[in-house]
mmCIF file with all atom_site columns, C-alpha atoms in Angstrom:
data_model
loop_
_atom_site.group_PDB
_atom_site.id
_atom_site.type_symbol
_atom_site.label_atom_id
_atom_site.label_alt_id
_atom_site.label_comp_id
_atom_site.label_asym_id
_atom_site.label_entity_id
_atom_site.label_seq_id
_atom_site.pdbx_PDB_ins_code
_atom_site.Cartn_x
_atom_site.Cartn_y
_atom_site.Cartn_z
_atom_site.occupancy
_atom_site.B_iso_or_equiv
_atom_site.pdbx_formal_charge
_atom_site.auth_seq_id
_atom_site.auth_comp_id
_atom_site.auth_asym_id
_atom_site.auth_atom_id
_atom_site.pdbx_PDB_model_num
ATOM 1   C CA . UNK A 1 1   ? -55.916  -26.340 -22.715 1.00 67.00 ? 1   UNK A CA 1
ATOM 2   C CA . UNK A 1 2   ? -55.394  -28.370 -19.453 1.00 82.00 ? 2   UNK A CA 1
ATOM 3   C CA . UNK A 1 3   ? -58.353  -28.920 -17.125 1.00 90.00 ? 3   UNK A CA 1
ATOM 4   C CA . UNK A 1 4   ? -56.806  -26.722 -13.665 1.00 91.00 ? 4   UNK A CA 1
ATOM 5   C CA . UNK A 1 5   ? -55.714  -28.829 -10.922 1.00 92.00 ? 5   UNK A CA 1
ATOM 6   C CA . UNK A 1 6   ? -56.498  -28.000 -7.521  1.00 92.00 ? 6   UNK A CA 1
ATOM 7   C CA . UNK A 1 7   ? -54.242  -28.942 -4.519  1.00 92.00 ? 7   UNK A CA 1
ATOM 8   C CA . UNK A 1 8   ? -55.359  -28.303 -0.756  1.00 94.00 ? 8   UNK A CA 1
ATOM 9   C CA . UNK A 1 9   ? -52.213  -26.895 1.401   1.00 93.00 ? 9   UNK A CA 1
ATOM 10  C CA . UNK A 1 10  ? -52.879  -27.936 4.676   1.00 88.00 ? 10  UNK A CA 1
ATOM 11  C CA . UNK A 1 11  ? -49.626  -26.370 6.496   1.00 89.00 ? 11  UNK A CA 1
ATOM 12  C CA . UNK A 1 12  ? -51.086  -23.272 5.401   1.00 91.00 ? 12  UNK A CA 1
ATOM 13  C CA . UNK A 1 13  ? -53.870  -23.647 7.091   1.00 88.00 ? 13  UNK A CA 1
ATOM 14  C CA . UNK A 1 14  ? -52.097  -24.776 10.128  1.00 87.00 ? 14  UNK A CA 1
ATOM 15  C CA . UNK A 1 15  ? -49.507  -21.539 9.265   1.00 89.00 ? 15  UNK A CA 1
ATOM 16  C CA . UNK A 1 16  ? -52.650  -19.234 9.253   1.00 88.00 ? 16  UNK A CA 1
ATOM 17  C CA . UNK A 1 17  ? -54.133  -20.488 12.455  1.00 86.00 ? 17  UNK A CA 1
ATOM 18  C CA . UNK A 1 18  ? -51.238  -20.024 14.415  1.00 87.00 ? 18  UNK A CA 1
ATOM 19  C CA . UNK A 1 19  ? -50.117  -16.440 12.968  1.00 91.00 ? 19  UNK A CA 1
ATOM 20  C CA . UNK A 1 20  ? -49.210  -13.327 14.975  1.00 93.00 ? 20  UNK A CA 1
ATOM 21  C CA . UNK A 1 21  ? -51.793  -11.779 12.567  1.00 93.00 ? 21  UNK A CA 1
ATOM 22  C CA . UNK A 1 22  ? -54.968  -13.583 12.736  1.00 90.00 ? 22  UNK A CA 1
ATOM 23  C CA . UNK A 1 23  ? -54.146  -13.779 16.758  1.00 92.00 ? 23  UNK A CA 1
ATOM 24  C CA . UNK A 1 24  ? -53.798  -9.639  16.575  1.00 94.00 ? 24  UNK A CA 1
ATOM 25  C CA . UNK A 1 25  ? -57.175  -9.521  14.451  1.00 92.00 ? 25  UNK A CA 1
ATOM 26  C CA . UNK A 1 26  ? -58.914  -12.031 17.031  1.00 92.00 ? 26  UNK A CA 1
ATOM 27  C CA . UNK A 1 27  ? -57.510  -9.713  20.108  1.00 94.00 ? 27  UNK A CA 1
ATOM 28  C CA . UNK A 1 28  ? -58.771  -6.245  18.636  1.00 93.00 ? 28  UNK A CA 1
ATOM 29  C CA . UNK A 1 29  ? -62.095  -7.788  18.129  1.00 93.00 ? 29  UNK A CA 1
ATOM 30  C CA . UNK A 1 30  ? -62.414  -8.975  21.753  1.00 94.00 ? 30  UNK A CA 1
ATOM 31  C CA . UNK A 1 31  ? -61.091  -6.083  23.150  1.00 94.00 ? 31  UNK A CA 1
ATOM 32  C CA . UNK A 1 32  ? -63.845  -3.834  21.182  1.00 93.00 ? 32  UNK A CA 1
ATOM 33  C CA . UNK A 1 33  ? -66.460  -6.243  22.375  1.00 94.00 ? 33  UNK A CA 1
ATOM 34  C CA . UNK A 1 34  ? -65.285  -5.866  26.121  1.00 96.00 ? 34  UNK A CA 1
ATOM 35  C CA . UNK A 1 35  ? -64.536  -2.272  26.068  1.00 95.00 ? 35  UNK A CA 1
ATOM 36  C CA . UNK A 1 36  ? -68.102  -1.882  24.719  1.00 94.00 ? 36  UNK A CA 1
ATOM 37  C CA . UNK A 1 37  ? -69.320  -4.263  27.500  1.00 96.00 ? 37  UNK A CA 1
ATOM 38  C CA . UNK A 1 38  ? -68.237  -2.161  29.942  1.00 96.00 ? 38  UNK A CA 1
ATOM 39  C CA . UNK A 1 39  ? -66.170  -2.258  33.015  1.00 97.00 ? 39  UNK A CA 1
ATOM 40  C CA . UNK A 1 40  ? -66.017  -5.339  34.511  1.00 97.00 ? 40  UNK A CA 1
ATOM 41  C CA . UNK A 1 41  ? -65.948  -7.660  31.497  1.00 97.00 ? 41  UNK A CA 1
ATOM 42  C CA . UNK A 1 42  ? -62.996  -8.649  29.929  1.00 96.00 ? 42  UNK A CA 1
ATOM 43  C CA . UNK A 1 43  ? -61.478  -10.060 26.758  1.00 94.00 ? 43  UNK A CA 1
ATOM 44  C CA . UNK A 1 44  ? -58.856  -13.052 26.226  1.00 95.00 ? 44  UNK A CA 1
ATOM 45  C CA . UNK A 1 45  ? -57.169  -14.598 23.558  1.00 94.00 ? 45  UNK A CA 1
ATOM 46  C CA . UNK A 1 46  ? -55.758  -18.382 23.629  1.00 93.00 ? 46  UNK A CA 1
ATOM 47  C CA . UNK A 1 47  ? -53.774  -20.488 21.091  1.00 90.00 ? 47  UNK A CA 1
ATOM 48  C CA . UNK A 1 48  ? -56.169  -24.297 21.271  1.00 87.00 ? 48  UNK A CA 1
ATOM 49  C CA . UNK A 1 49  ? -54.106  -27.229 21.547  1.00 88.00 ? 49  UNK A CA 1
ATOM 50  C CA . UNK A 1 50  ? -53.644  -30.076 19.116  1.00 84.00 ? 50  UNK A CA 1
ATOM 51  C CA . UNK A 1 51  ? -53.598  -29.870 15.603  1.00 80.00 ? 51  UNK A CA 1
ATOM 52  C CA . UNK A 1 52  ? -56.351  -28.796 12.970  1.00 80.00 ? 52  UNK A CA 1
ATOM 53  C CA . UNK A 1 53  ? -58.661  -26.534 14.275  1.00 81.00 ? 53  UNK A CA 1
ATOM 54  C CA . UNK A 1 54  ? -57.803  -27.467 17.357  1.00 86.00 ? 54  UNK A CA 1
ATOM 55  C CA . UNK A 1 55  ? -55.175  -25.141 17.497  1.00 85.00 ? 55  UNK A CA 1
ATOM 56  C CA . UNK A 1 56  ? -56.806  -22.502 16.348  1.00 88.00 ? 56  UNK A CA 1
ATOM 57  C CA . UNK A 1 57  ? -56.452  -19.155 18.394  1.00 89.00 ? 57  UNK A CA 1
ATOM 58  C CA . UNK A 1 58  ? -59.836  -18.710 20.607  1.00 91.00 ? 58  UNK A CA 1
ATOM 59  C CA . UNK A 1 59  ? -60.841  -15.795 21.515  1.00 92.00 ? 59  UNK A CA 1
ATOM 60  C CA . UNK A 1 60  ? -63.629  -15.012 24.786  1.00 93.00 ? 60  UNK A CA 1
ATOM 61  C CA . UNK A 1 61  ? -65.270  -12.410 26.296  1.00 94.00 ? 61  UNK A CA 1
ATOM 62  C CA . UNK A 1 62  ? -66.567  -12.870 29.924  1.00 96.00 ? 62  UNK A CA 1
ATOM 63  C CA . UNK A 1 63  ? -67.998  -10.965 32.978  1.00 97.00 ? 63  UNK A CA 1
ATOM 64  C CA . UNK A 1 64  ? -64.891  -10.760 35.746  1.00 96.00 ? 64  UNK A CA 1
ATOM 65  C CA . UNK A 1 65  ? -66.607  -9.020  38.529  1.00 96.00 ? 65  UNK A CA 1
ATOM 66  C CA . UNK A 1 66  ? -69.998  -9.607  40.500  1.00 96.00 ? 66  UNK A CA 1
ATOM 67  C CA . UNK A 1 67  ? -71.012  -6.278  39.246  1.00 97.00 ? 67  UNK A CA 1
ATOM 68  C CA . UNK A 1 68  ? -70.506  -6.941  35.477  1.00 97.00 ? 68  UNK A CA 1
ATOM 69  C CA . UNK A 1 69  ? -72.328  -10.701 35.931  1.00 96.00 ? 69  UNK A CA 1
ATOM 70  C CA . UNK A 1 70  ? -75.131  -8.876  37.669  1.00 96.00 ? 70  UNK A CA 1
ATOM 71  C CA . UNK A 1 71  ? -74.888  -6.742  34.925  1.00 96.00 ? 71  UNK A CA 1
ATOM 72  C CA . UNK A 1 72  ? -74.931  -9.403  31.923  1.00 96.00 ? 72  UNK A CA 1
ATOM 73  C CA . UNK A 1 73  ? -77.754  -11.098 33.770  1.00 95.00 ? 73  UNK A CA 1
ATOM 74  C CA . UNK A 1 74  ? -80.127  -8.327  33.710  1.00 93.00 ? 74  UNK A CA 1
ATOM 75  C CA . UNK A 1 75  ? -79.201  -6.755  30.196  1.00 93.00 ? 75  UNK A CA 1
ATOM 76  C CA . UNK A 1 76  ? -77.814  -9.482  28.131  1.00 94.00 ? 76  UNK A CA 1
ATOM 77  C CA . UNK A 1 77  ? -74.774  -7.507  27.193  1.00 96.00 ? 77  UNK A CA 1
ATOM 78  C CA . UNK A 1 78  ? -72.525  -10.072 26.034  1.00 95.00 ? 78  UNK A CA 1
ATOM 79  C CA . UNK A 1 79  ? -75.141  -10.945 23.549  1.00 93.00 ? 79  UNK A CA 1
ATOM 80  C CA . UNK A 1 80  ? -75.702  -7.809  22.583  1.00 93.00 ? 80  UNK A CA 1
ATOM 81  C CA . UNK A 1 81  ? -71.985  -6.907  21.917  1.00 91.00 ? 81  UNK A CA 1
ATOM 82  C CA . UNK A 1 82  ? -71.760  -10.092 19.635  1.00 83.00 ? 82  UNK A CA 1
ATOM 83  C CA . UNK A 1 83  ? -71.387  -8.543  16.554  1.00 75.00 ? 83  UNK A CA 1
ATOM 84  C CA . UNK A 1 84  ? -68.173  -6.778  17.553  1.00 69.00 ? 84  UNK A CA 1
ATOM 85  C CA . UNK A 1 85  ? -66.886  -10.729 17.172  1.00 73.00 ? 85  UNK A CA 1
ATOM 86  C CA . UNK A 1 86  ? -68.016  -10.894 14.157  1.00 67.00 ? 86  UNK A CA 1
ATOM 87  C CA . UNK A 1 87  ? -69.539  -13.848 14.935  1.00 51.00 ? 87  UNK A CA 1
ATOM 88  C CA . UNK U 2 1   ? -79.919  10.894  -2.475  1.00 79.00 ? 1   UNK U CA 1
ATOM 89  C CA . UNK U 2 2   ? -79.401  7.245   -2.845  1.00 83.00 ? 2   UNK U CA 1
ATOM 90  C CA . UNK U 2 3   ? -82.289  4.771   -2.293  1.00 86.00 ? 3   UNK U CA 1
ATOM 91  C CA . UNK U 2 4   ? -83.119  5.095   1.711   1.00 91.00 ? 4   UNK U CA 1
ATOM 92  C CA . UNK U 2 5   ? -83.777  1.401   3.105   1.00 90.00 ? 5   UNK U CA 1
ATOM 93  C CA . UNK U 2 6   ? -85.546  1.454   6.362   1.00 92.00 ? 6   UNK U CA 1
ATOM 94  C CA . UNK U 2 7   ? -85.155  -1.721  8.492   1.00 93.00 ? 7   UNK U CA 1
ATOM 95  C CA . UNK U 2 8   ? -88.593  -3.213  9.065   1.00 94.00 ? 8   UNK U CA 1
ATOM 96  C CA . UNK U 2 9   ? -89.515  -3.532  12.915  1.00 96.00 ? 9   UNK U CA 1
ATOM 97  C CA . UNK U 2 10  ? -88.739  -6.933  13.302  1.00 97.00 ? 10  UNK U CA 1
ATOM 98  C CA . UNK U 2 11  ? -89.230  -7.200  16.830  1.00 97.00 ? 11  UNK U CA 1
ATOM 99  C CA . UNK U 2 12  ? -92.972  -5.713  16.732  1.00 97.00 ? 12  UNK U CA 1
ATOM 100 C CA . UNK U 2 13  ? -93.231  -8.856  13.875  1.00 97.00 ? 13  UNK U CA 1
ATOM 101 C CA . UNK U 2 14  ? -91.907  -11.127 16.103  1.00 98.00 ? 14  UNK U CA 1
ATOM 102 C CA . UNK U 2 15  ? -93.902  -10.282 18.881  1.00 98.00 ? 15  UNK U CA 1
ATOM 103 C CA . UNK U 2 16  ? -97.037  -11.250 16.792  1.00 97.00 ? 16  UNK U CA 1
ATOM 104 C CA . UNK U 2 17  ? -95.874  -13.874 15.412  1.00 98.00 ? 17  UNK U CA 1
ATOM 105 C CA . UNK U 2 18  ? -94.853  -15.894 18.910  1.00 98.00 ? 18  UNK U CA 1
ATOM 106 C CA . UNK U 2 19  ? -98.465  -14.396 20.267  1.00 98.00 ? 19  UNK U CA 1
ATOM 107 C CA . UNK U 2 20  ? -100.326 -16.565 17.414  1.00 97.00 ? 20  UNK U CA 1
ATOM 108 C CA . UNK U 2 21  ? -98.239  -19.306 17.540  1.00 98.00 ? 21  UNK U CA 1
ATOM 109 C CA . UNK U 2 22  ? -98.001  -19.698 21.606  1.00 98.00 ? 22  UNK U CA 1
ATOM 110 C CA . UNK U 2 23  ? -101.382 -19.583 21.738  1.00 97.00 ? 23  UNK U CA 1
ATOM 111 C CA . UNK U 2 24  ? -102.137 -20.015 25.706  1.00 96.00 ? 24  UNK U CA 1
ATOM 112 C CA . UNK U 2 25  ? -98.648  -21.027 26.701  1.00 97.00 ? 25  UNK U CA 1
ATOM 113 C CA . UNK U 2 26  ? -97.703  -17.727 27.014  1.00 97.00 ? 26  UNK U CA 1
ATOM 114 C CA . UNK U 2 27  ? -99.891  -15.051 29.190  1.00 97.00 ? 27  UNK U CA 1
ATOM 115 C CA . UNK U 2 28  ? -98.125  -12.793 27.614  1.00 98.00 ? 28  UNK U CA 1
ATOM 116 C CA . UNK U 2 29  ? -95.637  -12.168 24.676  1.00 98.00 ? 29  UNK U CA 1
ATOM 117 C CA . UNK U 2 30  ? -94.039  -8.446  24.822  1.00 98.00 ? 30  UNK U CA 1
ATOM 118 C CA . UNK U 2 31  ? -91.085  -6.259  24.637  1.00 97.00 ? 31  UNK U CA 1
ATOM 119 C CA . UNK U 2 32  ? -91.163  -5.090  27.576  1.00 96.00 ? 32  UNK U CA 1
ATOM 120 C CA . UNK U 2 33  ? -91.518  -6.823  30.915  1.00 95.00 ? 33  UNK U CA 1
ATOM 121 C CA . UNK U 2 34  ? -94.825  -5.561  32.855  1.00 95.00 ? 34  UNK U CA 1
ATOM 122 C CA . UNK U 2 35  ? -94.230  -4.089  36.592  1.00 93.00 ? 35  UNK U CA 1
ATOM 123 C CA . UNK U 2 36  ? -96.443  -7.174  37.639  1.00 94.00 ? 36  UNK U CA 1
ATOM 124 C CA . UNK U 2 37  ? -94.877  -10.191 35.771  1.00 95.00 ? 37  UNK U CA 1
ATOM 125 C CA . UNK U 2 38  ? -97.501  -12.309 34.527  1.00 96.00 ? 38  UNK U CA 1
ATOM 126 C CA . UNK U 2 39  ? -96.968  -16.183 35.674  1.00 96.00 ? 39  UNK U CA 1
ATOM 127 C CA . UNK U 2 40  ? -95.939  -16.852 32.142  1.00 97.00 ? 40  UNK U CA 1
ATOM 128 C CA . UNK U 2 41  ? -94.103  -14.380 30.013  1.00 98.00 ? 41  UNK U CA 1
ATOM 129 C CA . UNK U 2 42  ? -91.855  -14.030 26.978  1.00 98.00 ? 42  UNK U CA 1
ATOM 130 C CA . UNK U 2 43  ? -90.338  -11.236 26.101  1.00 98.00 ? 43  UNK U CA 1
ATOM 131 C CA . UNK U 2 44  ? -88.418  -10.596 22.215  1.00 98.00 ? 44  UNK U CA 1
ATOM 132 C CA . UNK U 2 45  ? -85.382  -7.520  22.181  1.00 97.00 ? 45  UNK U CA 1
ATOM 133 C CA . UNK U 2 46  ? -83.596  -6.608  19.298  1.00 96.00 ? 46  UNK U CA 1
ATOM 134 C CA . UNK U 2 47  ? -79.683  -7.442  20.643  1.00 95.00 ? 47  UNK U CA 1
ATOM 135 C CA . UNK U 2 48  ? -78.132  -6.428  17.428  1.00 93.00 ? 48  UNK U CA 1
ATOM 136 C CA . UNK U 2 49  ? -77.692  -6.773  13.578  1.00 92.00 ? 49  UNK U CA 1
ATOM 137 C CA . UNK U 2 50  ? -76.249  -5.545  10.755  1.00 90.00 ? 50  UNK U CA 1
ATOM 138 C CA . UNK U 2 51  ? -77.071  -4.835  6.717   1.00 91.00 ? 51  UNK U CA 1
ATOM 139 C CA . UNK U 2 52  ? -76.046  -7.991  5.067   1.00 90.00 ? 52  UNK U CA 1
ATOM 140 C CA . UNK U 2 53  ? -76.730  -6.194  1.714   1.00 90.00 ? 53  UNK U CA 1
ATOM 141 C CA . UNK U 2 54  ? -78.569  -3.877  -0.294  1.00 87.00 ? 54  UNK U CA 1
ATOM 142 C CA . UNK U 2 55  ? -81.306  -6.130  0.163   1.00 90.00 ? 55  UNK U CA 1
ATOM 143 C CA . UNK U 2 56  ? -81.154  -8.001  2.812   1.00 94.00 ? 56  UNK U CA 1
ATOM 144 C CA . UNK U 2 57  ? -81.194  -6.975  6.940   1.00 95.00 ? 57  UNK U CA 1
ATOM 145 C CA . UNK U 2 58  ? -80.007  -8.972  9.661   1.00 96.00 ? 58  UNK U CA 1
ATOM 146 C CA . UNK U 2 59  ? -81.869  -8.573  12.558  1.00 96.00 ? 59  UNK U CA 1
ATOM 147 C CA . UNK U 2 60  ? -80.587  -10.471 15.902  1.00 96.00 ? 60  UNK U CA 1
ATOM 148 C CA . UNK U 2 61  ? -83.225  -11.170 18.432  1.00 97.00 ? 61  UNK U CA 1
ATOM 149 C CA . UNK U 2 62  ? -83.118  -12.764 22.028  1.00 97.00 ? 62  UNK U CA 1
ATOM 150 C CA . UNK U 2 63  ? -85.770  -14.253 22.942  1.00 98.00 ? 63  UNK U CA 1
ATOM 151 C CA . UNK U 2 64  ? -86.766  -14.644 27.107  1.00 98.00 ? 64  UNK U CA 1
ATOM 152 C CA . UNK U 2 65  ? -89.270  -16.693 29.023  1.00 98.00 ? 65  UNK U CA 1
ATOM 153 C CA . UNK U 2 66  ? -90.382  -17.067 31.991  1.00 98.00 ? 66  UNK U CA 1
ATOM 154 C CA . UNK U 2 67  ? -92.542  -19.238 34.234  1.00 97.00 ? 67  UNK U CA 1
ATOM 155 C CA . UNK U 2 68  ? -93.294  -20.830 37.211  1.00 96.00 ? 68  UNK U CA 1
ATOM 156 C CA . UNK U 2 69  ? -91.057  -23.484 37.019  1.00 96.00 ? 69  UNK U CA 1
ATOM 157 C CA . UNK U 2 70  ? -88.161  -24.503 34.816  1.00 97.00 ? 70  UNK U CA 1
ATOM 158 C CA . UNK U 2 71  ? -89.801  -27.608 33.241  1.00 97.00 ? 71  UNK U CA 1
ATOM 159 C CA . UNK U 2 72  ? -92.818  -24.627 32.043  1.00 97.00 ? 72  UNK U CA 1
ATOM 160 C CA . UNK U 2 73  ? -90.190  -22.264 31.379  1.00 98.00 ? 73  UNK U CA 1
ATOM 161 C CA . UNK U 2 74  ? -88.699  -24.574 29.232  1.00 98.00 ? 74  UNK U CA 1
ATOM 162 C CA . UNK U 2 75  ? -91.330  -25.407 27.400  1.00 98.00 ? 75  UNK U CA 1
ATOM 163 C CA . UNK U 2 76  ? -92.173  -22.101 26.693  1.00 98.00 ? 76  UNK U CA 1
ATOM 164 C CA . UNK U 2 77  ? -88.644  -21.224 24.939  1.00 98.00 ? 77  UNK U CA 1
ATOM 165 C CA . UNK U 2 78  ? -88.420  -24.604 23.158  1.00 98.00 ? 78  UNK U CA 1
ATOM 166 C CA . UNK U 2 79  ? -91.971  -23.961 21.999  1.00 98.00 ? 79  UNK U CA 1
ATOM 167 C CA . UNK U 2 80  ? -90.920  -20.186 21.178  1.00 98.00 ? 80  UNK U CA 1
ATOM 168 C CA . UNK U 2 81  ? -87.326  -21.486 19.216  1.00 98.00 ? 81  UNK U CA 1
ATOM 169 C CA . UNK U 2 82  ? -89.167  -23.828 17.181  1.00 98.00 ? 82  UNK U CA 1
ATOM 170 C CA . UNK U 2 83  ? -91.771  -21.259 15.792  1.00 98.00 ? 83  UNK U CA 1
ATOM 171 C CA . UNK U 2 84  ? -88.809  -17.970 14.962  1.00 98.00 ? 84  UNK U CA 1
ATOM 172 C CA . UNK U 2 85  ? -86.802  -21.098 13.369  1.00 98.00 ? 85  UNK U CA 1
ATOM 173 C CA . UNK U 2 86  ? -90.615  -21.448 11.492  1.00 98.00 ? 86  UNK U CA 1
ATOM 174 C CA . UNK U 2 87  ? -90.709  -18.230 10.374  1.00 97.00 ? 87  UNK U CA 1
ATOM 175 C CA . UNK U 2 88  ? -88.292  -19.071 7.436   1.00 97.00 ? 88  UNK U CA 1
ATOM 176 C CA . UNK U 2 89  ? -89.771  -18.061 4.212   1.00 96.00 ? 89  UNK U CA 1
ATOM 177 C CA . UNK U 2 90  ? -93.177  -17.239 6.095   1.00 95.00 ? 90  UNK U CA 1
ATOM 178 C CA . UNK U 2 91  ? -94.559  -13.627 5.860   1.00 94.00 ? 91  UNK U CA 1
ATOM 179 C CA . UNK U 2 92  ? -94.581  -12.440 9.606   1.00 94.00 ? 92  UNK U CA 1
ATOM 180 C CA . UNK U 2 93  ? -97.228  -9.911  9.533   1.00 91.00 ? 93  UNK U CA 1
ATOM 181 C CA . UNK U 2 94  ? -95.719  -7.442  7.229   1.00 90.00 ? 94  UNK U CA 1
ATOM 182 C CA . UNK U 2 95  ? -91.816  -8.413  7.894   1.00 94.00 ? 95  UNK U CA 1
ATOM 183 C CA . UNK U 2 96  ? -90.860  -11.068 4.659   1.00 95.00 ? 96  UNK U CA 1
ATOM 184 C CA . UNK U 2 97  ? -88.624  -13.377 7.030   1.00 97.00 ? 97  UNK U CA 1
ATOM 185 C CA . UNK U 2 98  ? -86.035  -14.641 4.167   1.00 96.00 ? 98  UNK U CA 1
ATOM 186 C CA . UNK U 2 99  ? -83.877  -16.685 6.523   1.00 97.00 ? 99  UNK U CA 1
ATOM 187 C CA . UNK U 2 100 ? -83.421  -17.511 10.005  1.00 98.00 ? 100 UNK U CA 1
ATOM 188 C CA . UNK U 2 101 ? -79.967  -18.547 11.454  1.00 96.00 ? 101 UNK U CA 1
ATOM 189 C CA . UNK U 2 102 ? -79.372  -20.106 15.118  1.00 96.00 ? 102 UNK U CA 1
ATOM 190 C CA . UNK U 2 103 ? -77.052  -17.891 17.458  1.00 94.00 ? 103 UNK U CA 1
ATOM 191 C CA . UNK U 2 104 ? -77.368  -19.167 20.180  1.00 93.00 ? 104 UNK U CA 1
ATOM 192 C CA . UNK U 2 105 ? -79.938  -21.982 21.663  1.00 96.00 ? 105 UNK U CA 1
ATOM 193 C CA . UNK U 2 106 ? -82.115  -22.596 24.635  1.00 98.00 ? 106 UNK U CA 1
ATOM 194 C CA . UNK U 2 107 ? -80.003  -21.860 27.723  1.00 97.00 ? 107 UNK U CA 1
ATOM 195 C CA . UNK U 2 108 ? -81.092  -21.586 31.365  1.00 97.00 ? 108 UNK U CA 1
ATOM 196 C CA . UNK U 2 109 ? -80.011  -18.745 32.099  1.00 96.00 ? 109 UNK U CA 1
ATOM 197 C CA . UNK U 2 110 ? -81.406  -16.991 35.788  1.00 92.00 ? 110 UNK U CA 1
ATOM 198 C CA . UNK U 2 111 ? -83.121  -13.327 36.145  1.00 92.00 ? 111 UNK U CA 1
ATOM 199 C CA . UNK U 2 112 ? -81.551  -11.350 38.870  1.00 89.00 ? 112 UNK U CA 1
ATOM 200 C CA . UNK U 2 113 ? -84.295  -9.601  39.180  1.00 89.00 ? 113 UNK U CA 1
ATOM 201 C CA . UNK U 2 114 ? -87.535  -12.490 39.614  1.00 90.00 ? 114 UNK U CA 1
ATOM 202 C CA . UNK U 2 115 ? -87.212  -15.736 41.363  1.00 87.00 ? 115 UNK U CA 1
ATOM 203 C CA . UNK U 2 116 ? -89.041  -17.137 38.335  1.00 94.00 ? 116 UNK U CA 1
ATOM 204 C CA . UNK U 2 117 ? -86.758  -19.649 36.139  1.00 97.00 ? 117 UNK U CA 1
ATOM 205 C CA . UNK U 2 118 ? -85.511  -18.000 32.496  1.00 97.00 ? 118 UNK U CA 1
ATOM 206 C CA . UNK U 2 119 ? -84.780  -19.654 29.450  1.00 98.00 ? 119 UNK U CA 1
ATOM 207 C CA . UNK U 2 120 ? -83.606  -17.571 26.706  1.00 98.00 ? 120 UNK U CA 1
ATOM 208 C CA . UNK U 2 121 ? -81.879  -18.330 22.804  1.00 98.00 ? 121 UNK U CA 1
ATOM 209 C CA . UNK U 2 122 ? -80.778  -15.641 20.533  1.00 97.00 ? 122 UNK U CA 1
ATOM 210 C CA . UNK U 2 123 ? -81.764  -16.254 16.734  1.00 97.00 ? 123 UNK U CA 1
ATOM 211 C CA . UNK U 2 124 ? -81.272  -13.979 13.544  1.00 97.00 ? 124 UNK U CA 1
ATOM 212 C CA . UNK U 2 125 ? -84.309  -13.253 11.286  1.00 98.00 ? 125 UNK U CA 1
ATOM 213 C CA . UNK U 2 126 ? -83.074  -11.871 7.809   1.00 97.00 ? 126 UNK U CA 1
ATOM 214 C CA . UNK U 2 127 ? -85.102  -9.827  7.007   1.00 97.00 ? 127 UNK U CA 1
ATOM 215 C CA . UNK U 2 128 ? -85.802  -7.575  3.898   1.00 93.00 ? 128 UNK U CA 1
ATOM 216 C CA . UNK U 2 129 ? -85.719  -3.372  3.776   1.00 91.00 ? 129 UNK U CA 1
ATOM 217 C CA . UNK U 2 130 ? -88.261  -1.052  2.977   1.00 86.00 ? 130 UNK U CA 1
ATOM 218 C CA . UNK U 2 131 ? -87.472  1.778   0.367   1.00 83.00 ? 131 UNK U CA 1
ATOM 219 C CA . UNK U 2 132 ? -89.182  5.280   1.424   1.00 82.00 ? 132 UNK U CA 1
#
């Protein structure tokens, strides 16, 4: 019996990174973690430039409105929607 | 009935557990924020968490302090960071603290509501379950 050869696939990787899939997973998890922010806070999702995890797909959640960074301020509410990224 | 797991109350552990170790650099270590801040304060909320596993509970908690001035304030959350980071394998009054993982770290980060200077982080204890 041959000893198992393993071989690292980087385009994959790469392939995975810049999928419409992983970029749809990344955009319903900021959008559940801004809707449960609240009004006023709002989610995005870029494609990072450059190769490796560079260009990775990035997703944010941030406070848009005076209100909502009053609001983030005085409650920590991005924090406390955090797990929604599954970060 | 399955086995019920109660989360322990990790920020009532917590709260303790910064008390001792602050010693006199904090007037006061609490969950809630009195209607008269003291001049030095730190205050530990549960933000979130999840059940890892049958065994193991993930408990995120931001930690917020306050003080006269941001070189005290400072202080006071680097002091703070360094003991919950401590807490790793330590018995925190009755809350086993299995693990602790950075979230996010010492951040200036301004009170709307005081004109004293805030420093907060954000760290998770894991933590274990009680069975009732």
């Amino acid at each position: 019996m041959g000893n198992p050869k393993f071989k690292w696939n980087p385009a994959g990787f790469e392939a995975i990174r810049r999928s419409p899939a992983a970029v749809s997973l990344l955009e319903g998890k900021v959008d559940a973690a801004a809707s449960a922010a609240g009004p006023g806070y709002v989610g995005s999702v870029v494609q990072g430039v450059g190769r490796g995890t560079l260009g990775r797909a990035i997703g944010t959640v941030f406070t848009d409105d005076f209100k909502a960074i009053r609001d983030n301020a005085k409650n920590n509410t991005l924090v406390r929607v955090f797990d929604r990224l599954g970060g | 009935m399955g086995e019920v797991l109660v989360s322990p109350d990790v920020e009532a552990a917590a709260v303790v557990w910064l008390r001792n170790g602050l010693g006199s650099l904090a007037d006061k270590v609490a969950t809630r924020v009195p209607t008269t801040m003291p001049a030095k304060m730190v205050r530990v909320s549960l933000t979130g968490g999840s059940r890892l596993d049958v065994a193991t509970d993930v408990a995120q908690l931001t930690v917020e302090c306050w003080a006269v001035d941001e070189p005290a304030a400072s202080n006071i959350a680097r002091t703070a960071q360094a003991l919950m980071f401590s807490a790793a394998g330590m018995a925190a009054g009755a809350v086993f603290v299995r693990r602790v993982d950075s979230v996010g770290g010492v951040q200036f980060f301004p009170d709307p509501d005081t004109a004293k200077p805030r420093y907060q982080f954000t760290v998770r204890w894991h933590v274990r379950p009680a069975s009732i």
